[in-house]
XYZ file of C-alpha atoms in Angstrom:
484
model
C -16.953 19.848 -8.706
C -15.841 16.646 -9.590
C -12.461 15.272 -8.501
C -10.036 13.665 -10.443
C -9.008 11.578 -7.503
C -9.480 11.236 -4.010
C -8.340 15.001 -2.006
C -6.251 13.000 0.486
C -6.958 15.837 2.708
C -8.731 19.197 3.115
C -12.726 18.548 4.397
C -11.469 14.944 4.166
C -9.753 15.494 8.219
C -13.031 16.665 9.171
C -14.972 13.616 7.553
C -12.117 11.321 9.545
C -13.188 13.588 12.605
C -16.823 12.854 11.857
C -15.967 8.971 11.565
C -14.071 9.231 14.881
C -17.147 10.370 16.834
C -19.377 7.491 14.923
C -16.797 4.608 16.475
C -17.448 6.387 19.999
C -21.096 6.240 19.878
C -21.808 3.217 18.057
C -18.646 0.011 18.613
C -17.579 2.060 21.818
C -21.018 1.947 23.555
C -21.880 -1.453 21.906
C -18.849 -2.905 24.115
C -19.901 -0.704 27.376
C -23.129 -3.120 27.204
C -20.687 -5.630 28.855
C -20.585 -3.566 31.657
C -24.247 -3.829 32.011
C -24.202 -7.579 31.948
C -23.993 -8.238 35.622
C -26.644 -5.669 36.699
C -29.286 -7.253 33.788
C -28.423 -10.944 35.397
C -28.864 -10.030 38.793
C -32.122 -7.724 38.316
C -34.345 -10.089 35.795
C -32.631 -13.418 37.475
C -31.606 -14.762 34.351
C -28.706 -17.059 33.406
C -25.433 -16.236 31.134
C -26.961 -17.640 27.706
C -30.295 -15.605 28.014
C -28.343 -12.543 29.344
C -26.195 -12.546 26.468
C -28.546 -12.511 23.858
C -28.712 -8.743 24.469
C -25.424 -7.705 23.583
C -25.568 -10.547 20.794
C -28.659 -8.791 18.805
C -27.339 -5.303 19.059
C -24.383 -6.319 17.237
C -25.929 -8.657 15.340
C -28.475 -6.058 14.481
C -25.664 -3.386 13.770
C -24.178 -5.711 11.130
C -27.161 -7.358 9.392
C -28.561 -3.953 8.483
C -24.996 -2.416 7.325
C -26.217 -3.326 4.009
C -29.092 -0.796 4.488
C -27.067 1.802 5.646
C -24.843 1.357 2.345
C -27.802 1.844 0.192
C -29.549 4.884 1.831
C -25.889 6.504 1.524
C -25.424 5.352 -2.082
C -29.078 6.004 -2.998
C -30.071 9.138 -0.823
C -27.318 10.676 1.308
C -24.552 9.493 3.930
C -26.294 12.647 5.994
C -29.704 11.480 6.045
C -28.546 7.938 6.896
C -26.409 8.967 9.413
C -29.032 11.406 11.194
C -31.684 9.048 11.230
C -29.550 6.321 12.463
C -28.469 8.609 15.273
C -32.566 9.238 16.443
C -33.054 5.002 16.057
C -29.800 4.746 18.428
C -31.002 7.436 20.820
C -34.622 6.006 21.234
C -33.502 1.956 21.662
C -31.440 3.498 24.709
C -33.803 5.628 25.487
C -37.071 3.037 25.583
C -34.260 0.513 27.142
C -34.287 2.373 30.364
C -38.120 1.522 31.039
C -37.827 -2.373 30.295
C -39.546 -4.625 32.402
C -38.184 -7.728 30.845
C -35.548 -9.478 28.715
C -37.563 -9.565 25.758
C -38.082 -5.865 26.003
C -34.638 -5.061 26.124
C -34.070 -7.536 23.119
C -36.322 -5.327 20.931
C -35.232 -1.889 22.405
C -31.452 -2.372 23.131
C -31.566 -4.950 20.447
C -32.933 -4.656 17.430
C -34.057 -0.886 17.388
C -30.302 0.562 19.149
C -28.445 -1.754 16.464
C -30.496 -0.500 13.594
C -29.627 3.113 14.307
C -25.961 1.994 14.715
C -25.998 0.115 11.303
C -27.343 3.027 8.880
C -24.131 5.349 10.806
C -21.368 2.854 10.644
C -20.599 1.440 7.444
C -21.465 5.211 5.621
C -19.083 6.781 7.589
C -16.305 4.552 7.161
C -17.191 4.491 3.360
C -16.648 8.243 3.130
C -13.390 7.877 4.832
C -11.977 5.615 1.733
C -13.750 8.228 -0.566
C -11.699 11.431 0.701
C -8.288 9.052 0.962
C -6.161 6.781 -1.097
C -2.236 7.663 -0.228
C -2.592 7.761 3.764
C -5.778 5.750 3.738
C -4.432 3.520 6.335
C -4.024 6.317 8.217
C -6.953 7.969 7.887
C -8.578 5.222 8.645
C -6.234 4.359 11.614
C -7.452 7.904 13.237
C -11.260 7.675 12.576
C -11.560 3.513 14.136
C -9.514 4.770 17.492
C -12.634 6.300 18.262
C -13.775 2.850 19.064
C -10.637 2.192 21.559
C -10.950 5.829 22.940
C -14.691 5.879 23.669
C -14.630 2.368 25.274
C -11.467 3.735 27.653
C -13.367 7.058 28.438
C -16.618 5.076 28.402
C -16.400 2.332 30.714
C -15.548 3.698 33.667
C -17.892 6.714 33.013
C -20.866 4.207 32.766
C -19.692 2.423 35.865
C -19.907 5.331 37.810
C -23.317 6.353 36.225
C -24.509 2.952 36.999
C -23.404 3.371 40.637
C -25.173 6.591 40.985
C -28.432 6.835 38.971
C -28.383 2.472 38.556
C -28.720 0.919 35.386
C -31.725 2.635 34.312
C -30.657 5.876 34.673
C -27.061 4.706 32.805
C -29.309 3.612 29.662
C -31.099 7.052 29.429
C -28.011 9.251 29.410
C -26.120 6.900 27.067
C -29.502 7.554 24.885
C -28.824 11.342 24.818
C -25.277 10.864 24.221
C -25.772 8.894 21.164
C -27.779 12.154 19.442
C -24.250 13.227 18.623
C -24.621 10.983 15.812
C -26.826 13.513 14.041
C -23.861 16.065 14.496
C -21.506 13.782 12.953
C -24.005 12.948 9.709
C -24.204 16.630 9.116
C -19.994 16.470 8.567
C -20.310 13.978 5.951
C -20.258 16.493 3.124
C -20.647 14.161 0.025
C -17.855 14.002 -2.991
C -17.900 13.538 -6.520
C -14.975 11.279 -7.921
C -14.170 11.038 -11.791
C -14.169 7.209 -11.153
C -17.714 6.603 -9.987
C -18.761 7.528 -13.495
C -16.801 6.067 -16.087
C -16.420 3.007 -18.796
C -14.350 -0.313 -18.024
C -11.755 1.137 -20.849
C -11.517 4.889 -19.216
C -11.201 3.003 -15.719
C -8.341 1.022 -17.154
C -6.290 3.962 -17.416
C -6.153 5.631 -13.757
C -3.143 5.059 -11.587
C -5.348 4.945 -8.601
C -7.526 2.092 -9.812
C -6.353 -1.383 -8.199
C -4.854 -4.015 -9.884
C -7.369 -6.484 -9.046
C -10.321 -4.109 -10.320
C -8.373 -3.498 -13.361
C -8.325 -7.166 -13.940
C -12.234 -7.415 -13.704
C -12.401 -4.449 -15.664
C -10.514 -6.403 -18.902
C -13.074 -9.063 -18.357
C -15.703 -6.632 -18.989
C -14.096 -4.725 -21.729
C -15.783 -7.301 -23.931
C -18.992 -5.711 -23.203
C -18.054 -1.998 -24.272
C -19.536 -1.936 -27.412
C -22.729 -2.312 -26.228
C -22.247 0.600 -23.530
C -22.006 2.919 -26.390
C -25.353 1.863 -27.504
C -27.287 3.094 -24.020
C -28.641 6.136 -24.825
C -26.556 7.603 -21.831
C -23.067 8.531 -22.877
C -21.793 7.668 -19.373
C -23.188 4.715 -17.966
C -22.098 4.735 -13.931
C -19.852 1.576 -13.042
C -20.631 1.331 -9.661
C -24.433 0.890 -9.971
C -25.030 -2.081 -12.790
C -21.733 -3.740 -11.246
C -22.519 -3.052 -7.309
C -22.079 -6.433 -6.394
C -19.966 -8.315 -9.082
C -17.175 -8.242 -6.380
C -19.330 -11.094 -4.309
C -17.772 -13.748 -7.619
C -14.299 -12.471 -6.908
C -12.464 -15.522 -5.291
C -10.055 -12.880 -3.376
C -13.324 -11.623 -1.883
C -15.047 -14.879 -1.412
C -11.625 -16.081 0.495
C -11.652 -12.997 2.670
C -15.729 -13.186 3.161
C -15.585 -16.930 4.433
C -12.050 -15.659 7.069
C -14.262 -12.333 7.866
C -16.846 -15.347 9.643
C -14.676 -17.120 11.907
C -12.967 -13.841 13.016
C -15.907 -12.306 13.821
C -17.212 -15.431 15.871
C -13.921 -15.514 18.035
C -13.736 -11.903 19.032
C -17.069 -11.232 19.732
C -17.427 -12.909 23.268
C -14.590 -11.448 24.592
C -16.339 -8.110 24.909
C -19.357 -9.831 26.522
C -17.546 -11.971 28.880
C -14.108 -10.157 30.094
C -15.633 -8.358 33.010
C -17.767 -10.995 34.068
C -14.675 -13.560 34.121
C -12.804 -10.864 35.705
C -15.289 -10.892 38.472
C -15.750 -14.453 38.598
C -11.683 -14.425 39.322
C -12.142 -12.002 42.356
C -11.349 -8.937 40.582
C -13.071 -6.132 41.827
C -15.876 -4.026 39.920
C -13.609 -0.997 39.394
C -11.094 -3.106 38.303
C -13.134 -4.825 35.913
C -14.493 -1.796 34.517
C -10.329 -0.622 34.417
C -9.399 -3.600 32.362
C -11.981 -2.558 29.718
C -10.343 0.817 29.624
C -7.146 -0.442 28.903
C -8.331 -2.491 26.165
C -9.806 0.503 24.690
C -6.749 2.782 25.137
C -4.496 0.207 23.696
C -6.839 -0.468 21.213
C -6.164 3.337 19.956
C -2.635 2.383 19.776
C -3.204 -0.137 17.750
C -5.413 1.934 15.388
C -3.091 4.609 14.669
C 0.461 2.686 14.571
C -0.734 0.097 12.410
C -2.600 2.565 10.499
C 1.036 4.823 10.303
C 3.184 2.004 9.864
C 1.064 -0.158 6.369
C 0.909 3.161 5.073
C 4.954 3.082 4.717
C 6.347 1.783 1.793
C 7.950 -0.877 3.067
C 4.779 -2.354 4.630
C 2.233 -0.929 2.153
C 2.424 -3.866 -0.180
C 2.361 -6.328 2.620
C -0.986 -5.056 4.365
C -2.445 -8.123 3.812
C 0.284 -10.164 5.664
C -0.321 -7.481 8.332
C -4.190 -7.815 8.577
C -3.630 -11.701 8.937
C -0.689 -11.511 11.824
C -2.809 -8.900 13.687
C -5.768 -11.429 13.642
C -3.307 -14.819 14.435
C -2.162 -12.711 17.355
C -5.351 -12.459 19.072
C -6.493 -15.250 18.876
C -3.273 -16.641 20.187
C -4.152 -14.502 23.307
C -7.654 -15.652 23.492
C -5.963 -19.558 24.013
C -4.042 -17.964 27.148
C -6.709 -16.171 28.845
C -8.237 -19.252 31.015
C -4.674 -19.316 32.871
C -5.212 -15.758 34.146
C -6.712 -15.317 37.041
C -5.689 -12.308 38.611
C -5.828 -8.605 37.555
C -2.005 -8.270 37.768
C -2.026 -11.166 35.076
C -5.214 -9.694 33.076
C -3.767 -6.515 32.264
C -1.153 -7.821 30.217
C -3.921 -9.578 28.096
C -5.438 -6.396 27.935
C -2.860 -4.692 26.649
C -2.419 -7.610 24.187
C -5.687 -8.246 22.919
C -6.363 -4.461 22.616
C -3.473 -3.543 20.601
C -3.840 -6.251 17.779
C -7.901 -5.971 18.023
C -7.097 -2.157 17.105
C -4.806 -3.280 14.455
C -6.915 -5.543 12.669
C -10.073 -3.160 12.543
C -8.207 -0.698 11.084
C -7.003 -2.744 7.985
C -10.515 -4.310 7.402
C -11.652 -1.519 5.504
C -8.366 -1.086 3.855
C -8.010 -4.689 2.764
C -11.585 -4.672 1.355
C -10.739 -1.406 -0.603
C -7.698 -3.466 -1.968
C -9.781 -6.571 -2.960
C -12.417 -4.576 -4.616
C -11.615 -1.160 -5.335
C -12.519 2.349 -4.224
C -15.637 2.652 -6.210
C -17.122 -0.611 -4.850
C -15.833 0.314 -1.122
C -19.145 1.518 0.033
C -21.423 -1.604 -0.753
C -18.424 -4.339 -0.051
C -18.136 -2.486 3.523
C -21.688 -3.256 3.653
C -21.644 -7.014 2.636
C -18.482 -7.175 5.202
C -20.034 -6.192 7.838
C -23.524 -7.906 7.067
C -20.774 -10.966 7.538
C -20.341 -10.154 10.929
C -23.930 -10.505 11.842
C -24.518 -14.377 12.638
C -21.445 -14.571 13.935
C -22.141 -11.949 16.211
C -25.773 -13.218 17.134
C -24.418 -16.599 17.905
C -21.502 -16.597 19.480
C -22.173 -14.875 23.074
C -24.872 -16.683 23.800
C -23.075 -20.203 22.758
C -20.016 -19.097 24.828
C -22.657 -18.276 27.891
C -23.946 -22.201 27.039
C -20.777 -23.240 27.381
C -19.881 -21.413 30.825
C -23.445 -22.516 32.064
C -22.909 -26.044 31.008
C -19.130 -26.515 32.345
C -19.461 -24.202 35.250
C -15.642 -22.388 33.742
C -14.576 -20.194 30.814
C -12.205 -22.194 29.269
C -14.220 -23.895 26.355
C -15.404 -20.770 25.505
C -12.242 -19.010 25.465
C -10.288 -21.794 23.904
C -13.133 -21.686 20.943
C -12.847 -18.124 20.669
C -8.788 -18.299 19.959
C -8.720 -21.395 17.553
C -11.732 -19.656 15.541
C -9.720 -16.468 15.028
C -5.992 -18.382 14.314
C -7.959 -20.387 11.620
C -9.479 -17.348 10.135
C -5.512 -16.228 9.791
C -4.352 -19.460 8.828
C -7.084 -19.470 5.677
C -5.838 -16.163 4.318
C -2.472 -16.853 4.345
C -3.320 -20.127 2.792
C -5.221 -18.684 -0.107
C -2.471 -15.754 -0.625
C 0.307 -18.757 -0.735
C -1.609 -20.802 -3.408
C -2.199 -17.823 -5.300
C 1.560 -16.969 -5.215
C 2.016 -20.559 -6.507
C -0.464 -20.103 -9.240
C 1.239 -17.015 -10.064
C 4.782 -18.723 -10.682
C 3.546 -21.811 -12.866
C 1.258 -18.915 -14.694
C 3.916 -17.992 -17.383
C 4.718 -21.314 -18.376
C 0.938 -21.491 -19.116
C 0.503 -18.445 -21.328
C 3.888 -19.493 -23.328
C 1.827 -22.745 -24.658
C 0.218 -21.730 -27.919
C -2.514 -24.294 -27.350
C -3.638 -22.167 -24.445
C -3.428 -18.824 -26.351
C -7.172 -16.944 -26.072
C -9.151 -15.611 -29.151
C -7.865 -12.150 -29.912
C -9.776 -9.823 -32.209
C -9.563 -5.389 -32.378
C -11.978 -3.142 -33.270
C -10.044 0.210 -34.038
C -8.211 0.780 -30.928
C -9.814 -1.656 -28.550
C -8.522 -4.874 -28.127
C -10.889 -7.722 -26.706
C -10.832 -10.895 -25.136
C -13.170 -13.380 -25.283
C -12.631 -15.233 -21.747
C -10.984 -14.918 -18.893
C -8.346 -12.097 -17.612
C -5.027 -11.682 -18.865
C -1.804 -11.223 -17.084
C 0.222 -8.046 -17.464
C 2.206 -9.736 -20.436
C -0.734 -10.462 -22.323
C -1.745 -7.081 -21.841
C 1.355 -5.446 -22.916
C 1.851 -7.677 -26.160
C -1.892 -6.596 -27.170
C -1.307 -2.769 -26.954
C 1.674 -3.453 -29.438
C -0.195 -5.463 -31.553
C -3.292 -3.054 -31.342
C -0.739 -0.125 -32.609
C 1.197 -2.035 -35.283
C -2.395 -3.418 -36.991
C -3.808 0.270 -37.089
C -0.856 1.585 -38.547
C -1.359 -0.601 -41.138
């Protein structure tokens, strides 16, 4: 059955549970690969930079192939995509347990496992957006908390598995665990929304379509007479406008900021354990730091998701997101002076909380920028943009460690990168507000008025989007014209 809008419940909670398990099997497992870092370095006798490529390639492949996951989800099935991804990821981990060189791990643990994770991650997250609207941030908070819960549980378990069965046995067991992605895929029942198959004028009438998308549809409405000439009465909006959001100014600024944010956040998960070991923390305490980071990540996921669904903060999700990114960057700047377990514990609390906060809000901010019908494609692009920073930043950080002999330069670069990402979004929003304050004076000038004509009950604009005053004026003017 076709739903008028997202049901905000029902089977949607099973979708949240499935996405929760997907984030455990993908992002939590990726984070726990850092626990293997010291083992790989000692076994293969390589430096920091070469060993860091393993984690980089996993993250890069996961994000680089995210549009492929969205493509399979949109045109084949979300269930098929996630099940296929689970098989590929499990195969990659199992093959990694037989590795004889770092190059072998680059291909099996890096490329193959990363590709499998890519086919699962973005489609599962997009499915949550299909089922929820009013409680979207809370649903995402619960679903994305799997990353934190998984890290909290898996970090000490992986350390124990390494001690009992060596790193080869631990990777083999993880390969079997990741097969649970196939179960997650079976939960992803597709949903058909009326907004997925509407013309531009019909979409403008829906209350749950975001204002940014409505403005885009107003520009698109000039083409509606041409749409009627197509042989099919209903032309699917999300198929022929699938990547039109790439030219939206709001999305372009978000995309640039994500590049810097992704560069700053990735090395921390790779080098927290090695850094802790370098300042005299024991192996179990270092693994416990990852567990703390993971469990506080959960609190950040759920509390920020719940808070930003409240009426007082719902309109300020954008600023909540940039605040969380900025706080993560600030905490990274203080990390080089924290050289004991007692001081590293508060860092894990702070970084973990705000990491969970902004990770939860990435899909929400993206949906607010492009609209729900384009969310799957937009998330594919957003996670694709993580790929290059994820690939480059850990080896660059490793090179800085090898060159300078300390972690200070690496952590400072990460902190400043994340703070720049937050500042960029802040300046963009301020510029937009300033532009809006000057807009009424511009629209009052008759020399700048746009040429409007009517066709029946539909008003068409020759050029750019109109503000809300112009839309109301056109509605009154059109009705008076038709009454004549």
